[in-house]
Amino acid sequence: RENFIRLCNPHLEKMKEDILYHFALGTGTHDFPALFGDVKFVCVGGSPSRMKAFITYIAEELGLGSPGCDYPNICAGTDRYAMYKVGPVLSVSHGMGIPSISIMLHELIKLLYHAKCSNITIIRIGTSGGIGLEPGSVVITRQSVDATFKPQFEQVVLGKTVIRSTNLDEQLTKELMQCSNEIGQFNTVIGNTMCTLDFYEGQGRLDGAICLYTEEEKLQYLKEAYDAGVRNIEMESSVFAAMCNLSGVKAAVVCVTLLNRLEGDQISSSHDVLVEYQQRPQKLVGYFIKKSLGKV
């Protein structure tokens, strides 16, 4: 059964051309079905260099391309986002925070729609702060919650607050967990992910330029988050889940934890250790893609 992208915007049908400005792509200048029609898996993450590293990794895992091959940035006409493709896999950077990933997702969802893609799986891979987990643990998100632990995303549209669901695909979450069990290389859990509006006060850090609460208040808040099922904190998952839900796309969030926030606020692991940590979501999602394509 073919599941196509559900586009929640009737106005687009009236447009002669759709310019995806922040991708430097457009339906009048590019053949979207020819360029992207075979895409089945989309992986998104904050850093352009990390997403280039991922496409190089997945190309090797799938036996596509040649060793040392340099994959061109499809969005080279802009410095906002980077996009790479190999076979059925698209790798896209989204920057940091809800506004940045929201802009990218609007244009990515339209790209997949114009390309007539079907049966798409989108997975965000990234880093996060853990709560009650050893650094290097991987969290597969059950649902994204806001800073008050509610599973919702608030969007102000035409001056009115709209509430959208942030649940993620339950079956996909289970499949990813099974893949981690099969790999058996690192600790992985399923838990709620708290999505905040900033990195410092919004996440209860004590090391920002502004902090008007005590360490005791911080720890109390993080323990309340843990009791609410939160196992990690980042800044993109809520709008990611909400937009994928509205578009009828299977989606998941897979993030590694760089530290345990109950024990501190600053990341102190060495560069080499952090690099290895950041490869863990790539390994898990890469294995999932290989398994989905019957290559495991």
mmCIF file of C-alpha atoms in Angstrom:
data_model
loop_
_atom_site.group_PDB
_atom_site.id
_atom_site.type_symbol
_atom_site.label_atom_id
_atom_site.label_comp_id
_atom_site.label_asym_id
_atom_site.label_seq_id
_atom_site.Cartn_x
_atom_site.Cartn_y
_atom_site.Cartn_z
ATOM 1 C CA ARG A 1 0.000 0.000 0.000
ATOM 2 C CA GLU A 2 1.360 3.359 -1.064
ATOM 3 C CA ASN A 3 1.267 6.041 1.629
ATOM 4 C CA PHE A 4 1.878 9.438 0.101
ATOM 5 C CA ILE A 5 2.679 12.702 1.853
ATOM 6 C CA ARG A 6 -0.442 14.436 3.144
ATOM 7 C CA LEU A 7 -0.090 18.150 2.394
ATOM 8 C CA CYS A 8 -2.161 20.314 4.751
ATOM 9 C CA ASN A 9 -2.240 23.392 2.525
ATOM 10 C CA PRO A 10 -4.865 23.796 -0.247
ATOM 11 C CA HIS A 11 -3.237 27.034 -1.429
ATOM 12 C CA LEU A 12 -0.254 25.200 -2.906
ATOM 13 C CA GLU A 13 -2.402 23.700 -5.675
ATOM 14 C CA LYS A 14 -2.987 27.201 -7.064
ATOM 15 C CA MET A 15 0.712 28.008 -7.360
ATOM 16 C CA LYS A 16 2.401 27.687 -10.761
ATOM 17 C CA GLU A 17 5.789 27.294 -9.108
ATOM 18 C CA ASP A 18 6.864 26.445 -5.589
ATOM 19 C CA ILE A 19 10.219 27.928 -4.596
ATOM 20 C CA LEU A 20 11.865 26.192 -1.637
ATOM 21 C CA TYR A 21 13.887 29.279 -0.808
ATOM 22 C CA HIS A 22 15.981 27.922 2.073
ATOM 23 C CA PHE A 23 16.966 24.859 0.014
ATOM 24 C CA ALA A 24 17.715 26.876 -3.148
ATOM 25 C CA LEU A 25 15.409 24.486 -5.042
ATOM 26 C CA GLY A 26 12.178 25.059 -6.944
ATOM 27 C CA THR A 27 9.619 23.152 -8.977
ATOM 28 C CA GLY A 28 10.221 25.492 -11.916
ATOM 29 C CA THR A 29 13.968 24.859 -11.983
ATOM 30 C CA HIS A 30 14.337 21.280 -10.729
ATOM 31 C CA ASP A 31 12.725 17.940 -11.630
ATOM 32 C CA PHE A 32 11.727 16.793 -8.143
ATOM 33 C CA PRO A 33 10.428 13.308 -9.105
ATOM 34 C CA ALA A 34 13.643 12.586 -11.021
ATOM 35 C CA LEU A 35 15.881 13.913 -8.248
ATOM 36 C CA PHE A 36 14.053 12.584 -5.181
ATOM 37 C CA GLY A 37 11.310 10.187 -6.288
ATOM 38 C CA ASP A 38 13.131 7.091 -5.029
ATOM 39 C CA VAL A 39 13.645 8.416 -1.483
ATOM 40 C CA LYS A 40 12.273 6.166 1.284
ATOM 41 C CA PHE A 41 14.339 7.242 4.306
ATOM 42 C CA VAL A 42 15.080 10.789 5.425
ATOM 43 C CA CYS A 43 17.505 11.426 8.278
ATOM 44 C CA VAL A 44 17.743 14.912 9.718
ATOM 45 C CA GLY A 45 20.162 16.373 12.272
ATOM 46 C CA GLY A 46 21.459 19.721 13.421
ATOM 47 C CA SER A 47 24.946 19.883 11.943
ATOM 48 C CA PRO A 48 25.759 19.953 8.194
ATOM 49 C CA SER A 49 29.051 18.139 8.796
ATOM 50 C CA ARG A 50 27.309 15.425 10.815
ATOM 51 C CA MET A 51 24.742 14.866 8.079
ATOM 52 C CA LYS A 52 27.488 14.639 5.469
ATOM 53 C CA ALA A 53 29.262 12.110 7.680
ATOM 54 C CA PHE A 54 26.005 10.159 7.923
ATOM 55 C CA ILE A 55 25.471 9.972 4.149
ATOM 56 C CA THR A 56 29.073 8.785 3.721
ATOM 57 C CA TYR A 57 28.497 6.155 6.415
ATOM 58 C CA ILE A 58 25.173 4.910 5.026
ATOM 59 C CA ALA A 59 26.567 4.756 1.477
ATOM 60 C CA GLU A 60 29.283 2.419 2.707
ATOM 61 C CA GLU A 61 26.811 0.361 4.751
ATOM 62 C CA LEU A 62 24.490 -0.071 1.760
ATOM 63 C CA GLY A 63 27.339 -0.752 -0.667
ATOM 64 C CA LEU A 64 26.545 2.308 -2.761
ATOM 65 C CA GLY A 65 29.097 4.680 -4.232
ATOM 66 C CA SER A 66 32.840 4.162 -4.062
ATOM 67 C CA PRO A 67 35.231 4.444 -1.079
ATOM 68 C CA GLY A 68 36.333 8.033 -0.523
ATOM 69 C CA CYS A 69 33.515 9.372 -2.696
ATOM 70 C CA ASP A 70 32.584 12.991 -1.983
ATOM 71 C CA TYR A 71 28.842 13.556 -1.916
ATOM 72 C CA PRO A 72 27.793 16.993 -3.197
ATOM 73 C CA ASN A 73 25.577 19.301 -1.173
ATOM 74 C CA ILE A 74 22.282 19.496 -3.070
ATOM 75 C CA CYS A 75 21.549 22.818 -1.338
ATOM 76 C CA ALA A 76 24.890 24.390 -2.273
ATOM 77 C CA GLY A 77 23.038 27.497 -3.480
ATOM 78 C CA THR A 78 22.293 28.471 0.132
ATOM 79 C CA ASP A 79 24.146 28.384 3.442
ATOM 80 C CA ARG A 80 21.003 27.749 5.520
ATOM 81 C CA TYR A 81 20.828 23.973 5.240
ATOM 82 C CA ALA A 82 22.807 21.128 3.704
ATOM 83 C CA MET A 83 21.315 18.121 1.904
ATOM 84 C CA TYR A 84 22.921 14.905 0.698
ATOM 85 C CA LYS A 85 21.521 11.845 -1.071
ATOM 86 C CA VAL A 86 22.604 8.299 -1.799
ATOM 87 C CA GLY A 87 20.178 5.726 -3.159
ATOM 88 C CA PRO A 88 16.891 5.847 -1.212
ATOM 89 C CA VAL A 89 18.385 7.870 1.674
ATOM 90 C CA LEU A 90 18.239 11.651 2.057
ATOM 91 C CA SER A 91 20.310 13.363 4.762
ATOM 92 C CA VAL A 92 19.423 16.953 5.718
ATOM 93 C CA SER A 93 20.716 19.386 8.344
ATOM 94 C CA HIS A 94 18.182 21.421 10.327
ATOM 95 C CA GLY A 95 20.199 23.797 12.488
ATOM 96 C CA MET A 96 19.443 24.363 16.160
ATOM 97 C CA GLY A 97 16.061 24.924 17.813
ATOM 98 C CA ILE A 98 12.369 24.783 16.913
ATOM 99 C CA PRO A 99 12.311 27.768 14.483
ATOM 100 C CA SER A 100 15.203 26.411 12.416
ATOM 101 C CA ILE A 101 13.930 22.826 12.089
ATOM 102 C CA SER A 102 10.382 24.093 11.459
ATOM 103 C CA ILE A 103 11.474 26.077 8.389
ATOM 104 C CA MET A 104 13.443 23.110 7.090
ATOM 105 C CA LEU A 105 10.546 20.692 7.620
ATOM 106 C CA HIS A 106 8.041 22.874 5.746
ATOM 107 C CA GLU A 107 10.284 22.772 2.695
ATOM 108 C CA LEU A 108 11.323 19.126 3.137
ATOM 109 C CA ILE A 109 7.701 17.945 3.350
ATOM 110 C CA LYS A 110 6.840 19.945 0.219
ATOM 111 C CA LEU A 111 9.910 18.522 -1.554
ATOM 112 C CA LEU A 112 8.788 14.954 -0.785
ATOM 113 C CA TYR A 113 5.246 15.805 -1.908
ATOM 114 C CA HIS A 114 6.359 17.345 -5.211
ATOM 115 C CA ALA A 115 8.671 14.350 -5.777
ATOM 116 C CA LYS A 116 5.654 12.033 -5.346
ATOM 117 C CA CYS A 117 7.494 10.026 -2.688
ATOM 118 C CA SER A 118 5.608 7.299 -0.822
ATOM 119 C CA ASN A 119 6.088 5.192 2.312
ATOM 120 C CA ILE A 120 8.564 7.675 3.776
ATOM 121 C CA THR A 121 10.251 7.254 7.162
ATOM 122 C CA ILE A 122 11.823 10.365 8.705
ATOM 123 C CA ILE A 123 14.213 10.038 11.644
ATOM 124 C CA ARG A 124 15.878 12.822 13.579
ATOM 125 C CA ILE A 125 19.323 11.801 14.837
ATOM 126 C CA GLY A 126 21.140 14.028 17.279
ATOM 127 C CA THR A 127 22.615 14.747 20.674
ATOM 128 C CA SER A 128 20.912 15.600 23.944
ATOM 129 C CA GLY A 129 21.313 15.976 27.680
ATOM 130 C CA GLY A 130 20.314 12.858 29.581
ATOM 131 C CA ILE A 131 18.386 12.614 32.842
ATOM 132 C CA GLY A 132 19.338 9.667 35.027
ATOM 133 C CA LEU A 133 21.279 7.944 32.236
ATOM 134 C CA GLU A 134 24.972 7.280 31.755
ATOM 135 C CA PRO A 135 26.562 9.507 29.088
ATOM 136 C CA GLY A 136 26.549 7.731 25.742
ATOM 137 C CA SER A 137 23.107 6.185 26.264
ATOM 138 C CA VAL A 138 20.761 6.402 23.288
ATOM 139 C CA VAL A 139 17.145 7.511 23.774
ATOM 140 C CA ILE A 140 14.413 6.578 21.304
ATOM 141 C CA THR A 141 11.608 9.048 21.907
ATOM 142 C CA ARG A 142 8.178 7.714 22.885
ATOM 143 C CA GLN A 143 6.649 11.188 22.835
ATOM 144 C CA SER A 144 8.010 14.706 22.940
ATOM 145 C CA VAL A 145 6.885 16.810 25.899
ATOM 146 C CA ASP A 146 7.176 20.529 26.569
ATOM 147 C CA ALA A 147 8.920 22.149 29.549
ATOM 148 C CA THR A 148 5.820 21.481 31.688
ATOM 149 C CA PHE A 149 5.928 17.769 30.682
ATOM 150 C CA LYS A 150 2.807 17.965 28.478
ATOM 151 C CA PRO A 151 2.889 15.936 25.225
ATOM 152 C CA GLN A 152 2.032 18.862 22.996
ATOM 153 C CA PHE A 153 3.439 21.542 20.723
ATOM 154 C CA GLU A 154 2.051 25.070 20.941
ATOM 155 C CA GLN A 155 2.036 27.117 17.753
ATOM 156 C CA VAL A 156 0.643 30.653 17.533
ATOM 157 C CA VAL A 157 -1.210 30.971 14.205
ATOM 158 C CA LEU A 158 -2.948 34.249 13.280
ATOM 159 C CA GLY A 159 -2.682 35.368 16.897
ATOM 160 C CA LYS A 160 -4.311 32.226 18.292
ATOM 161 C CA THR A 161 -2.593 29.360 20.127
ATOM 162 C CA VAL A 162 -2.928 26.023 18.345
ATOM 163 C CA ILE A 163 -2.113 22.781 20.223
ATOM 164 C CA ARG A 164 -0.694 19.888 18.223
ATOM 165 C CA SER A 165 0.066 16.276 19.170
ATOM 166 C CA THR A 166 3.691 15.190 19.614
ATOM 167 C CA ASN A 167 3.299 11.407 19.653
ATOM 168 C CA LEU A 168 5.715 9.446 17.492
ATOM 169 C CA ASP A 169 5.144 6.226 15.559
ATOM 170 C CA GLU A 170 4.889 3.446 18.161
ATOM 171 C CA GLN A 171 5.717 0.589 15.785
ATOM 172 C CA LEU A 172 8.768 2.414 14.400
ATOM 173 C CA THR A 173 9.974 3.048 17.961
ATOM 174 C CA LYS A 174 9.723 -0.674 18.745
ATOM 175 C CA GLU A 175 11.544 -1.607 15.535
ATOM 176 C CA LEU A 176 14.402 0.754 16.358
ATOM 177 C CA MET A 177 14.653 -0.682 19.874
ATOM 178 C CA GLN A 178 14.826 -4.188 18.429
ATOM 179 C CA CYS A 179 17.606 -3.038 16.097
ATOM 180 C CA SER A 180 19.588 -1.718 19.054
ATOM 181 C CA ASN A 181 19.149 -5.041 20.851
ATOM 182 C CA GLU A 182 20.486 -6.828 17.777
ATOM 183 C CA ILE A 183 23.502 -4.502 17.539
ATOM 184 C CA GLY A 184 24.198 -4.849 21.261
ATOM 185 C CA GLN A 185 26.886 -2.140 21.345
ATOM 186 C CA PHE A 186 25.415 0.539 23.632
ATOM 187 C CA ASN A 187 22.673 1.172 26.164
ATOM 188 C CA THR A 188 19.390 2.220 24.536
ATOM 189 C CA VAL A 189 16.093 3.136 26.188
ATOM 190 C CA ILE A 190 12.654 4.277 25.096
ATOM 191 C CA GLY A 191 11.526 7.380 26.983
ATOM 192 C CA ASN A 192 9.954 10.785 26.733
ATOM 193 C CA THR A 193 12.046 13.637 25.367
ATOM 194 C CA MET A 194 11.638 17.165 26.720
ATOM 195 C CA CYS A 195 11.845 19.800 24.008
ATOM 196 C CA THR A 196 12.777 23.273 25.272
ATOM 197 C CA LEU A 197 12.978 26.725 23.721
ATOM 198 C CA ASP A 198 16.601 27.338 24.687
ATOM 199 C CA PHE A 199 19.749 25.628 25.929
ATOM 200 C CA TYR A 200 20.320 27.392 29.254
ATOM 201 C CA GLU A 201 17.444 28.629 31.464
ATOM 202 C CA GLY A 202 14.890 26.526 29.577
ATOM 203 C CA GLN A 203 16.847 23.400 30.475
ATOM 204 C CA GLY A 204 17.572 24.444 34.070
ATOM 205 C CA ARG A 205 21.297 25.014 33.609
ATOM 206 C CA LEU A 206 23.329 26.891 36.195
ATOM 207 C CA ASP A 207 26.054 28.044 33.788
ATOM 208 C CA GLY A 208 24.279 30.531 31.503
ATOM 209 C CA ALA A 209 24.695 34.314 31.467
ATOM 210 C CA ILE A 210 21.403 34.535 33.400
ATOM 211 C CA CYS A 211 20.295 32.185 36.195
ATOM 212 C CA LEU A 212 17.841 33.291 38.894
ATOM 213 C CA TYR A 213 17.173 29.915 40.570
ATOM 214 C CA THR A 214 19.108 27.726 42.993
ATOM 215 C CA GLU A 215 20.845 24.411 42.387
ATOM 216 C CA GLU A 216 18.245 22.768 44.638
ATOM 217 C CA GLU A 217 15.424 24.161 42.492
ATOM 218 C CA LYS A 218 17.160 22.926 39.363
ATOM 219 C CA LEU A 219 17.569 19.394 40.712
ATOM 220 C CA GLN A 220 13.968 19.314 41.920
ATOM 221 C CA TYR A 221 12.780 20.250 38.417
ATOM 222 C CA LEU A 222 14.927 17.626 36.700
ATOM 223 C CA LYS A 223 13.750 14.945 39.135
ATOM 224 C CA GLU A 224 10.143 15.917 38.382
ATOM 225 C CA ALA A 225 10.962 15.535 34.691
ATOM 226 C CA TYR A 226 12.430 12.085 35.335
ATOM 227 C CA ASP A 227 9.314 11.056 37.277
ATOM 228 C CA ALA A 228 7.247 12.199 34.267
ATOM 229 C CA GLY A 229 9.144 9.720 32.086
ATOM 230 C CA VAL A 230 11.599 12.210 30.586
ATOM 231 C CA ARG A 231 14.983 10.655 29.824
ATOM 232 C CA ASN A 232 16.593 13.375 27.715
ATOM 233 C CA ILE A 233 16.335 17.052 26.737
ATOM 234 C CA GLU A 234 16.827 18.694 23.344
ATOM 235 C CA MET A 235 15.319 21.527 21.295
ATOM 236 C CA GLU A 236 13.655 20.166 18.139
ATOM 237 C CA SER A 237 11.537 17.065 18.786
ATOM 238 C CA SER A 238 8.149 18.681 19.512
ATOM 239 C CA VAL A 239 7.671 20.523 16.220
ATOM 240 C CA PHE A 240 9.285 17.591 14.389
ATOM 241 C CA ALA A 241 6.711 15.172 15.805
ATOM 242 C CA ALA A 242 3.817 17.599 15.271
ATOM 243 C CA MET A 243 4.629 18.328 11.620
ATOM 244 C CA CYS A 244 5.273 14.692 10.734
ATOM 245 C CA ASN A 245 1.943 13.735 12.341
ATOM 246 C CA LEU A 246 0.053 16.324 10.298
ATOM 247 C CA SER A 247 1.773 15.146 7.109
ATOM 248 C CA GLY A 248 1.032 11.462 7.702
ATOM 249 C CA VAL A 249 4.714 10.512 7.843
ATOM 250 C CA LYS A 250 6.208 7.782 10.042
ATOM 251 C CA ALA A 251 8.735 9.502 12.275
ATOM 252 C CA ALA A 252 11.153 8.796 15.118
ATOM 253 C CA VAL A 253 13.726 10.665 17.196
ATOM 254 C CA VAL A 254 16.987 8.938 18.148
ATOM 255 C CA CYS A 255 19.401 10.979 20.274
ATOM 256 C CA VAL A 256 22.516 10.102 22.236
ATOM 257 C CA THR A 257 23.023 11.662 25.666
ATOM 258 C CA LEU A 258 26.298 13.553 26.135
ATOM 259 C CA LEU A 259 25.977 13.928 29.927
ATOM 260 C CA ASN A 260 23.707 13.161 32.879
ATOM 261 C CA ARG A 261 22.110 16.487 33.821
ATOM 262 C CA LEU A 262 21.557 15.297 37.398
ATOM 263 C CA GLU A 263 25.340 15.341 37.788
ATOM 264 C CA GLY A 264 26.249 18.594 36.008
ATOM 265 C CA ASP A 265 25.623 21.061 33.221
ATOM 266 C CA GLN A 266 28.812 21.199 31.182
ATOM 267 C CA ILE A 267 30.027 18.540 28.774
ATOM 268 C CA SER A 268 33.410 17.345 29.971
ATOM 269 C CA SER A 269 34.052 14.218 27.888
ATOM 270 C CA SER A 270 37.029 14.275 25.522
ATOM 271 C CA HIS A 271 36.614 15.088 21.832
ATOM 272 C CA ASP A 272 37.255 11.468 20.803
ATOM 273 C CA VAL A 273 34.656 10.162 23.260
ATOM 274 C CA LEU A 274 32.066 12.683 22.037
ATOM 275 C CA VAL A 275 32.727 11.737 18.411
ATOM 276 C CA GLU A 276 32.100 8.082 19.264
ATOM 277 C CA TYR A 277 28.920 8.986 21.156
ATOM 278 C CA GLN A 278 27.619 10.987 18.185
ATOM 279 C CA GLN A 279 28.120 7.988 15.909
ATOM 280 C CA ARG A 280 25.751 5.815 17.961
ATOM 281 C CA PRO A 281 22.454 7.181 16.559
ATOM 282 C CA GLN A 282 23.987 6.898 13.080
ATOM 283 C CA LYS A 283 24.877 3.240 13.702
ATOM 284 C CA LEU A 284 21.409 2.428 15.020
ATOM 285 C CA VAL A 285 19.540 4.170 12.213
ATOM 286 C CA GLY A 286 21.969 2.822 9.628
ATOM 287 C CA TYR A 287 21.302 -0.722 10.853
ATOM 288 C CA PHE A 288 17.546 -0.067 10.750
ATOM 289 C CA ILE A 289 17.756 1.143 7.135
ATOM 290 C CA LYS A 290 19.865 -1.878 6.123
ATOM 291 C CA LYS A 291 17.412 -4.233 7.821
ATOM 292 C CA SER A 292 14.427 -2.497 6.175
ATOM 293 C CA LEU A 293 16.088 -2.976 2.772
ATOM 294 C CA GLY A 294 16.864 -6.644 3.493
ATOM 295 C CA LYS A 295 20.623 -6.089 3.671
ATOM 296 C CA VAL A 296 21.199 -7.449 7.199
#
